[in-house]
Short mmCIF file of C-alpha atoms in Angstrom, two decimals:
data_model
loop_
_atom_site.label_atom_id
_atom_site.label_comp_id
_atom_site.label_asym_id
_atom_site.label_seq_id
_atom_site.Cartn_x
_atom_site.Cartn_y
_atom_site.Cartn_z
CA HIS A 1 28.23 71.55 202.60
CA LEU A 2 26.07 69.37 204.88
CA THR A 3 25.82 71.71 207.83
CA PRO A 4 23.25 71.00 210.59
CA ALA A 5 21.05 73.82 209.24
CA VAL A 6 21.07 72.33 205.73
CA LEU A 7 20.36 68.83 207.02
CA LYS A 8 17.41 70.15 209.04
CA VAL A 9 15.86 71.65 205.89
CA ILE A 10 16.46 68.43 203.91
CA GLU A 11 14.92 66.31 206.68
CA GLU A 12 11.85 68.54 206.96
CA GLU A 13 11.19 68.56 203.21
CA ILE A 14 11.53 64.77 203.04
CA LEU A 15 9.14 64.32 205.96
CA GLN A 16 6.60 66.66 204.40
CA ALA A 17 6.57 64.48 201.29
CA VAL A 18 6.45 61.23 203.30
CA VAL A 19 3.56 62.31 205.55
CA LYS A 20 1.54 63.44 202.54
CA LYS A 21 2.27 60.44 200.30
CA PHE A 22 1.79 57.74 202.93
CA ASN A 23 -0.95 59.53 204.94
CA ILE A 24 0.97 59.10 208.21
CA THR A 25 -1.03 59.43 211.45
CA LEU A 26 0.65 61.95 213.76
CA ASP A 27 -1.63 62.20 216.80
CA CYS A 28 0.76 60.37 219.16
CA LEU A 29 4.55 60.64 218.97
CA LEU A 30 7.19 58.74 220.94
CA PHE A 31 10.49 60.30 222.01
CA ASP A 32 13.61 58.72 223.47
CA THR A 33 17.40 58.83 223.36
CA THR A 34 20.31 56.45 223.20
CA ASN A 35 24.08 56.71 223.06
CA CYS A 36 26.70 54.85 221.08
CA PHE A 37 30.28 54.07 221.99
CA THR A 38 33.07 54.73 219.51
CA TYR A 39 36.60 53.50 218.90
CA LEU A 40 37.89 57.05 218.58
CA ALA A 41 41.05 57.78 220.53
CA ASP A 42 40.91 60.50 223.16
CA GLY A 43 42.55 63.86 222.56
CA HIS A 44 41.05 65.10 219.27
CA ALA A 45 40.45 68.84 219.44
CA ASP A 46 38.23 68.94 216.36
CA ASN A 47 35.07 67.59 217.99
CA THR A 48 32.70 68.31 220.85
CA LEU A 49 30.20 65.45 220.40
CA PHE A 50 32.51 62.61 221.49
CA GLN A 51 32.53 62.63 225.29
CA TYR A 52 32.88 60.26 228.22
CA GLY A 53 29.62 59.53 230.03
CA HIS A 54 27.27 56.77 231.13
CA SER A 55 27.08 54.23 228.32
CA LYS A 56 23.76 52.42 227.88
CA GLU A 57 25.80 49.57 226.41
CA GLN A 58 28.11 49.36 229.47
CA ARG A 59 31.08 50.82 227.61
CA ASP A 60 31.90 53.73 229.90
CA ASN A 61 35.58 53.46 228.94
CA LYS A 62 34.79 54.60 225.39
CA LEU A 63 33.96 58.01 223.99
CA LEU A 64 30.22 58.34 223.41
CA PHE A 65 27.85 60.34 221.26
CA GLY A 66 24.09 60.63 221.83
CA VAL A 67 21.19 60.30 219.40
CA SER A 68 17.57 61.31 220.00
CA LEU A 69 14.64 60.07 217.95
CA LEU A 70 10.97 60.98 217.57
CA VAL A 71 8.76 58.34 215.94
CA THR A 72 5.06 58.01 215.21
CA ARG A 73 3.18 55.57 217.38
CA GLU A 74 0.94 53.99 214.76
CA THR A 75 3.37 53.53 211.85
CA LYS A 76 6.75 53.76 213.69
CA ILE A 77 7.98 56.31 211.15
CA PRO A 78 10.89 58.49 212.42
CA LEU A 79 9.99 62.19 212.27
CA LEU A 80 12.94 63.92 213.93
CA HIS A 81 16.43 63.16 215.15
CA SER A 82 19.40 64.95 216.66
CA THR A 83 23.01 64.20 217.55
CA TYR A 84 24.33 65.54 220.85
CA PRO A 85 27.37 65.18 223.17
CA GLY A 86 27.72 61.82 224.88
CA ASN A 87 27.90 63.33 228.37
CA GLN A 88 24.70 65.42 228.12
CA HIS A 89 21.89 64.42 230.49
CA ASP A 90 18.47 63.71 229.02
CA SER A 91 16.68 66.34 231.11
CA LYS A 92 19.09 69.05 229.86
CA LEU A 93 18.53 67.97 226.27
CA PHE A 94 14.74 68.16 226.43
CA PRO A 95 14.14 71.97 226.23
CA GLU A 96 15.96 72.27 222.89
CA THR A 97 14.34 69.07 221.66
CA LEU A 98 10.89 70.34 222.60
CA GLN A 99 11.39 73.45 220.47
CA ASN A 100 12.60 71.25 217.59
CA ILE A 101 9.44 69.14 217.93
CA ILE A 102 7.26 72.26 217.85
CA ASP A 103 9.14 73.50 214.76
CA ARG A 104 8.70 70.14 213.02
CA LEU A 105 4.96 70.07 213.81
CA ASN A 106 4.59 73.60 212.47
CA GLY A 107 6.49 72.58 209.35
CA LEU A 108 3.98 69.76 208.86
CA ASP A 109 1.04 72.19 209.39
CA LEU A 110 0.01 70.49 212.62
CA ASN A 111 -1.45 72.05 215.74
CA PRO A 112 0.63 71.08 218.84
CA ALA A 113 -2.58 70.95 220.89
CA ASP A 114 -3.70 67.96 218.78
CA ILE A 115 -0.46 66.04 219.39
CA THR A 116 0.56 63.90 222.38
CA VAL A 117 4.26 63.27 223.03
CA VAL A 118 5.25 60.22 225.10
CA PHE A 119 8.63 60.21 226.83
CA ASP A 120 10.39 58.39 229.65
CA ARG A 121 10.90 59.57 233.23
CA GLY A 122 14.53 60.54 232.55
CA PHE A 123 13.18 63.73 230.94
CA PHE A 124 10.86 64.53 233.85
CA SER A 125 11.46 67.85 235.57
CA GLU A 126 9.33 70.77 236.70
CA ALA A 127 10.72 73.04 233.98
CA ASN A 128 10.10 70.51 231.21
CA ILE A 129 6.54 69.71 232.29
CA LEU A 130 5.56 73.36 232.68
CA ASN A 131 7.16 74.13 229.31
CA LEU A 132 5.00 71.44 227.69
CA ASP A 133 1.94 72.84 229.41
CA ARG A 134 2.67 76.37 228.18
CA LYS A 135 3.03 75.17 224.60
CA SER A 136 -0.33 73.32 224.84
CA LEU A 137 1.34 70.05 223.83
CA GLY A 138 -0.18 66.85 225.18
CA PHE A 139 2.14 64.46 227.01
CA VAL A 140 2.38 61.13 228.80
CA THR A 141 5.36 60.36 231.02
CA ALA A 142 6.32 58.55 234.22
CA LEU A 143 7.26 59.94 237.61
CA ARG A 144 10.47 58.99 239.32
CA LEU A 145 9.97 57.21 242.64
CA GLY A 146 11.05 60.21 244.70
CA ASP A 147 8.61 62.51 242.86
CA ILE A 148 5.52 60.46 243.70
CA PRO A 149 3.59 61.71 246.76
CA ARG A 150 3.90 58.99 249.40
CA GLU A 151 0.19 59.13 250.27
CA LEU A 152 -0.65 57.77 246.82
CA PHE A 153 1.03 54.50 247.77
CA ASP A 154 -1.55 54.04 250.55
CA ILE A 155 -4.36 53.47 248.05
CA PRO A 156 -5.68 49.97 248.82
CA ARG A 157 -5.44 47.25 246.22
CA GLN A 158 -9.24 46.91 246.24
CA LYS A 159 -9.53 50.23 244.40
CA TYR A 160 -7.43 49.03 241.48
CA ARG A 161 -9.21 47.89 238.33
CA ARG A 162 -8.09 45.63 235.52
CA ILE A 163 -7.78 46.54 231.83
CA LYS A 164 -10.20 44.23 230.03
CA ARG A 165 -9.28 44.77 226.36
CA GLY A 166 -6.30 45.54 224.16
CA ASP A 167 -2.63 44.60 224.16
CA ASN A 168 -2.30 45.37 227.88
CA SER A 169 -5.39 43.53 229.08
CA GLY A 170 -4.99 42.16 232.60
CA VAL A 171 -2.89 45.09 233.90
CA TRP A 172 -4.18 46.48 237.22
CA PHE A 173 -4.46 50.28 237.47
CA TYR A 174 -5.77 53.12 239.59
CA SER A 175 -6.29 56.72 238.46
CA GLN A 176 -6.95 60.06 240.14
CA PRO A 177 -6.19 63.77 239.60
CA ILE A 178 -2.91 65.04 241.01
CA ASN A 179 -1.65 68.59 241.67
CA LEU A 180 1.94 69.43 240.76
CA TRP A 181 3.33 72.99 240.71
CA ASP A 182 -0.17 74.52 240.82
CA ARG A 183 -1.26 72.46 237.82
CA GLN A 184 -3.67 69.55 237.75
CA PHE A 185 -2.76 66.38 235.86
CA THR A 186 -4.07 62.83 235.64
CA ALA A 187 -2.03 60.27 237.62
CA VAL A 188 -2.28 56.60 236.71
CA PHE A 189 -0.77 53.87 238.88
CA TYR A 190 -0.26 50.44 237.36
CA LEU A 191 1.05 47.22 238.87
CA SER A 192 3.86 45.22 237.30
CA ASP A 193 5.22 41.91 238.60
CA SER A 194 8.38 42.27 236.50
CA VAL A 195 9.04 45.75 237.94
CA LYS A 196 8.47 44.40 241.46
CA ALA A 197 10.95 41.56 240.89
CA LEU A 198 13.56 43.97 239.51
CA GLN A 199 13.12 46.47 242.35
CA THR A 200 13.36 43.67 244.92
CA LYS A 201 16.59 42.43 243.34
CA ILE A 202 18.06 45.94 243.35
CA LEU A 203 17.13 46.40 247.03
CA ASN A 204 18.68 43.04 247.97
CA ASP A 205 21.88 43.91 246.09
CA GLN A 206 22.09 47.32 247.80
CA LEU A 207 21.51 45.74 251.20
CA ALA A 208 24.17 43.08 250.55
CA ARG A 209 26.75 45.74 249.60
CA ALA A 210 25.92 47.79 252.71
CA LEU A 211 26.28 44.72 254.97
CA GLN A 212 29.60 43.87 253.37
CA SER A 213 30.86 47.41 254.03
CA LEU A 214 29.74 47.14 257.66
CA GLN A 215 31.50 43.81 258.08
CA GLU A 216 34.69 45.30 256.66
CA TRP A 217 34.34 48.29 259.00
CA ASN A 218 33.86 45.94 261.96
CA ALA A 219 36.87 43.86 260.93
CA ALA A 220 39.00 47.01 260.76
CA LEU A 221 37.95 47.87 264.32
CA LEU A 222 38.86 44.42 265.61
CA ASN A 223 42.25 44.53 263.90
CA GLN A 224 43.29 47.73 265.63
CA ALA A 225 46.34 46.94 267.76
CA GLY A 226 47.06 48.13 271.28
CA LYS A 227 45.00 49.88 273.87
CA SER A 228 45.27 53.32 272.24
CA ASP A 229 43.07 52.31 269.33
CA ASN A 230 41.75 55.01 267.04
CA VAL A 231 38.25 56.25 267.86
CA LEU A 232 36.33 57.82 265.01
CA ASP A 233 35.01 61.33 265.56
CA PRO A 234 31.22 61.86 265.38
CA ILE A 235 31.35 63.69 262.03
CA THR A 236 33.23 60.84 260.34
CA VAL A 237 30.82 58.28 261.81
CA LYS A 238 27.83 60.28 260.60
CA LYS A 239 29.26 60.47 257.08
CA LYS A 240 30.00 56.73 256.96
CA ILE A 241 26.48 55.82 258.13
CA SER A 242 24.92 58.36 255.77
CA THR A 243 26.82 56.79 252.87
CA LEU A 244 25.48 53.36 253.83
CA HIS A 245 21.93 54.75 253.87
CA ASN A 246 22.36 56.54 250.57
CA SER A 247 20.19 54.08 248.62
CA PRO A 248 16.39 54.45 248.85
CA TYR A 249 14.68 52.65 251.78
CA LEU A 250 17.92 51.40 253.39
CA LYS A 251 17.54 53.91 256.21
CA GLU A 252 14.25 52.26 257.15
CA ILE A 253 15.62 48.73 256.83
CA LEU A 254 19.22 48.84 258.06
CA ALA A 255 19.87 50.05 261.63
CA VAL A 256 23.47 51.13 262.32
CA SER A 257 24.98 52.51 265.54
CA TYR A 258 28.52 53.33 266.69
CA ASP A 259 29.39 53.77 270.37
CA PRO A 260 33.05 54.74 270.98
CA THR A 261 32.73 53.97 274.73
CA GLN A 262 32.18 50.27 274.05
CA PRO A 263 34.90 47.64 273.55
CA LYS A 264 36.07 47.16 269.98
CA ASP A 265 34.01 43.99 269.46
CA ARG A 266 30.79 45.79 270.46
CA ARG A 267 31.48 49.30 269.23
CA LEU A 268 29.74 48.87 265.86
CA ALA A 269 26.24 47.36 265.84
CA PHE A 270 23.93 46.80 262.88
CA SER A 271 20.82 44.80 262.10
CA VAL A 272 18.26 44.30 259.31
CA ASN A 273 14.57 44.92 259.99
CA GLU A 274 13.02 42.17 257.88
CA LYS A 275 9.47 43.29 258.67
CA ALA A 276 10.17 46.83 257.47
CA LYS A 277 11.75 45.39 254.32
CA ALA A 278 8.69 43.20 253.63
CA ASP A 279 6.35 46.15 254.23
CA ILE A 280 8.28 48.35 251.78
CA ILE A 281 8.20 45.65 249.10
CA LEU A 282 4.47 45.15 249.62
CA LYS A 283 3.58 48.85 249.71
CA TYR A 284 5.88 50.45 247.14
CA PHE A 285 7.40 47.89 244.80
CA GLY A 286 5.82 46.98 241.48
CA LYS A 287 3.91 50.26 241.31
CA ARG A 288 4.62 52.73 238.53
CA CYS A 289 3.04 56.16 238.31
CA LEU A 290 2.27 57.86 235.00
CA ILE A 291 1.06 61.42 234.58
CA SER A 292 -0.61 63.12 231.64
CA ASN A 293 -2.43 66.31 230.77
CA ARG A 294 -4.83 64.31 228.59
CA ASP A 295 -7.63 64.46 231.16
CA HIS A 296 -10.19 63.16 228.66
CA TRP A 297 -8.24 59.96 228.02
CA HIS A 298 -9.20 56.73 229.76
CA PRO A 299 -6.40 55.48 232.08
CA SER A 300 -5.93 52.44 229.83
CA GLN A 301 -5.16 54.81 226.92
CA ILE A 302 -2.46 56.52 228.99
CA ILE A 303 -0.96 53.13 229.90
CA ASP A 304 -1.08 51.95 226.27
CA ALA A 305 0.62 55.15 225.12
CA TYR A 306 3.42 54.82 227.68
CA PHE A 307 4.03 51.16 226.85
CA SER A 308 4.39 52.20 223.20
CA GLN A 309 7.80 53.60 224.15
CA ALA A 310 9.11 50.17 223.23
CA TYR A 311 8.72 51.13 219.56
CA VAL A 312 11.51 53.69 219.90
CA GLU A 313 13.74 51.00 221.42
CA HIS A 314 12.96 48.79 218.42
CA ALA A 315 13.94 51.66 216.10
CA PHE A 316 17.26 52.15 217.90
CA ARG A 317 17.91 48.42 217.79
CA ALA A 318 17.28 48.39 214.04
CA ALA A 319 19.50 51.45 213.55
CA LYS A 320 22.39 49.81 215.43
CA ASP A 321 22.17 46.59 213.38
CA HIS A 322 25.67 46.05 211.97
CA SER A 323 24.35 44.20 208.93
CA HIS A 324 22.10 46.97 207.61
CA ILE A 325 21.76 50.54 208.92
CA SER A 326 24.85 50.40 211.15
CA LEU A 327 24.57 53.53 213.28
CA ARG A 328 27.38 51.90 215.22
CA PRO A 329 30.23 51.32 214.63
CA GLN A 330 31.14 54.56 212.87
CA PHE A 331 34.56 55.75 211.80
CA HIS A 332 34.50 59.56 211.98
CA TRP A 333 36.39 61.96 214.17
CA THR A 334 34.84 65.36 213.40
CA ASP A 335 31.45 66.64 214.52
CA GLN A 336 30.33 67.43 210.96
CA SER A 337 31.17 63.95 209.67
CA LEU A 338 29.41 62.29 212.61
CA ILE A 339 26.27 64.44 212.15
CA SER A 340 26.18 63.53 208.45
CA HIS A 341 26.66 59.85 209.27
CA VAL A 342 23.78 59.85 211.78
CA PHE A 343 21.63 61.72 209.25
CA SER A 344 22.27 59.03 206.61
CA CYS A 345 21.32 56.38 209.18
CA PHE A 346 18.12 58.33 209.93
CA LEU A 347 17.25 58.27 206.21
CA ALA A 348 17.98 54.54 206.06
CA LEU A 349 15.71 53.94 209.05
CA LEU A 350 12.98 56.09 207.48
CA LEU A 351 13.14 54.22 204.16
CA GLY A 352 13.26 50.87 205.95
CA GLN A 353 10.18 51.67 208.04
CA LEU A 354 8.29 52.80 204.93
CA LEU A 355 9.26 49.51 203.29
CA LEU A 356 8.01 47.63 206.36
CA LEU A 357 4.79 49.67 206.35
CA LYS A 358 4.15 48.72 202.73
CA ALA A 359 4.98 45.03 203.26
CA ASN A 360 2.77 44.73 206.34
CA LYS A 361 -0.35 45.69 204.39
CA THR A 362 -0.47 42.15 202.99
CA THR A 363 2.36 40.17 204.58
CA PRO A 364 2.91 40.68 208.33
CA VAL A 365 6.59 40.99 209.29
CA SER A 366 7.46 41.51 212.94
CA SER A 367 10.43 43.87 212.59
CA LEU A 368 12.57 45.86 210.18
CA PRO A 369 15.73 43.73 210.77
CA LEU A 370 13.73 40.60 209.85
CA LEU A 371 12.42 42.23 206.67
CA LEU A 372 15.88 43.39 205.62
CA ALA A 373 17.37 39.99 206.41
CA GLN A 374 14.79 38.27 204.20
CA LEU A 375 15.24 40.69 201.29
CA SER A 376 19.03 40.51 201.51
CA ARG A 377 18.82 36.77 200.84
CA VAL A 378 17.08 37.34 197.51
CA ARG A 379 19.85 36.87 194.95
CA LEU A 380 20.26 37.35 191.23
CA ALA A 381 22.24 34.77 189.29
CA SER A 382 23.99 35.49 186.00
CA VAL A 383 23.48 32.55 183.60
CA ILE A 384 25.79 32.48 180.56
CA ARG A 385 24.73 30.11 177.80
CA ASN A 386 27.45 28.31 175.85
CA THR A 387 26.84 29.68 172.36
CA THR A 388 28.96 31.28 169.73
CA THR A 389 27.90 34.66 171.06
CA PRO A 390 27.69 34.25 174.88
CA LYS A 391 24.84 36.20 176.44
CA SER A 392 24.31 36.75 180.14
CA LEU A 393 20.79 36.17 181.45
CA TRP A 394 19.83 37.42 184.91
CA LYS A 395 17.53 35.21 186.93
CA ILE A 396 16.27 35.35 190.48
CA GLU A 397 17.36 32.32 192.47
CA THR A 398 14.83 30.06 194.19
CA LEU A 399 12.77 31.97 196.73
CA SER A 400 11.28 30.91 200.03
CA ALA A 401 7.52 31.19 200.54
CA LEU A 402 7.97 34.32 202.70
CA GLN A 403 10.29 35.95 200.17
CA LYS A 404 7.74 35.37 197.39
CA LYS A 405 5.03 37.01 199.51
CA LEU A 406 7.29 39.96 200.29
CA LEU A 407 8.13 40.57 196.62
CA VAL A 408 4.42 40.55 195.79
CA ALA A 409 3.68 42.94 198.66
CA LEU A 410 6.44 45.31 197.50
CA ASN A 411 5.40 45.09 193.81
CA ILE A 412 8.72 43.58 192.75
CA SER A 413 8.46 41.53 189.55
CA GLN A 414 9.15 37.81 189.85
CA GLU A 415 9.07 37.08 186.13
CA LEU A 416 12.73 36.10 186.23
CA ALA A 417 12.30 33.67 189.15
CA ILE A 418 13.38 30.11 188.37
#
């Protein structure tokens, strides 16, 4: 009986009650996706959701299913979820998700023009951005490196300013209008040392793999026996060099040439331009570009909104906790059973976040898993007195200081505490 259409109605009615009862702020919403691996054997014909794809948990050898989640920024309350095939790309998922978001906002009597949706660069595409613009929905997202106009990287460091207040104080940023597809948006660059370190490591790894391939190619040339050694045709050479330069920036850093007229030991030549590599790291690395149609927002607000994406990651982490919500592992092999399982996990996450919201009004707790771990350690003991008519008395065992505060915050009676 729990068809996707029925579950959608149930979810919407529950959220209507939650938003009204708890006065949830809905001006900024965060959207992201994850996937979960399963232990289901391949070959079942009764499902379409379990598919092989890129596992975010490095389990590409397992069948996957995907889960999307929309949460509120201020209270971290989940507002919308969906289950989709494990091999579906994020950018292909977004159009349907966008319509579901609009439907959910309409169901909550909200005007999309008053709402800002924050999402990661995996969902960035011309169609998705223009679709958001047509629906008058505010957004904040990041540009992929190849989508950023190169001239924006030439902005001197002296023009960057530093955020002076808030959680992201100290971050350097630069902002200016940008034209994409005949539309004007606000572009915000920010500098990140951690991003720079990661990008540098990736570049070094790519360069090391390319050099290893070249050394193996050179060794194969030297090992050719006899005078009638095989000479590669120009098309094959071009393909091999193009493959080596496939990673970003390697074409500017790694010079490769192949001259069939030369002896075998000098036929293949390659070198690394260290100055070009240093210039690329200095000019491009550590810079992230955000775009938004919220032209009236200060750049620091756009940065703060984008960094809030971490809250969705926290929600997924809580949902995958084996001890409590346990989105994974799951033991279903039909689409309908999986959809119902994910729905029950969504409800558990919703109730848990409401519990955390209530507790945090008086007793700060950093995360939902920590709250659930503390409450799960509160135990009732059955005490049976040795009388002619034995009677069982229930008493709460000794509580820690934090557990006592949590019970008070959640209005749970402690009259039975020893």
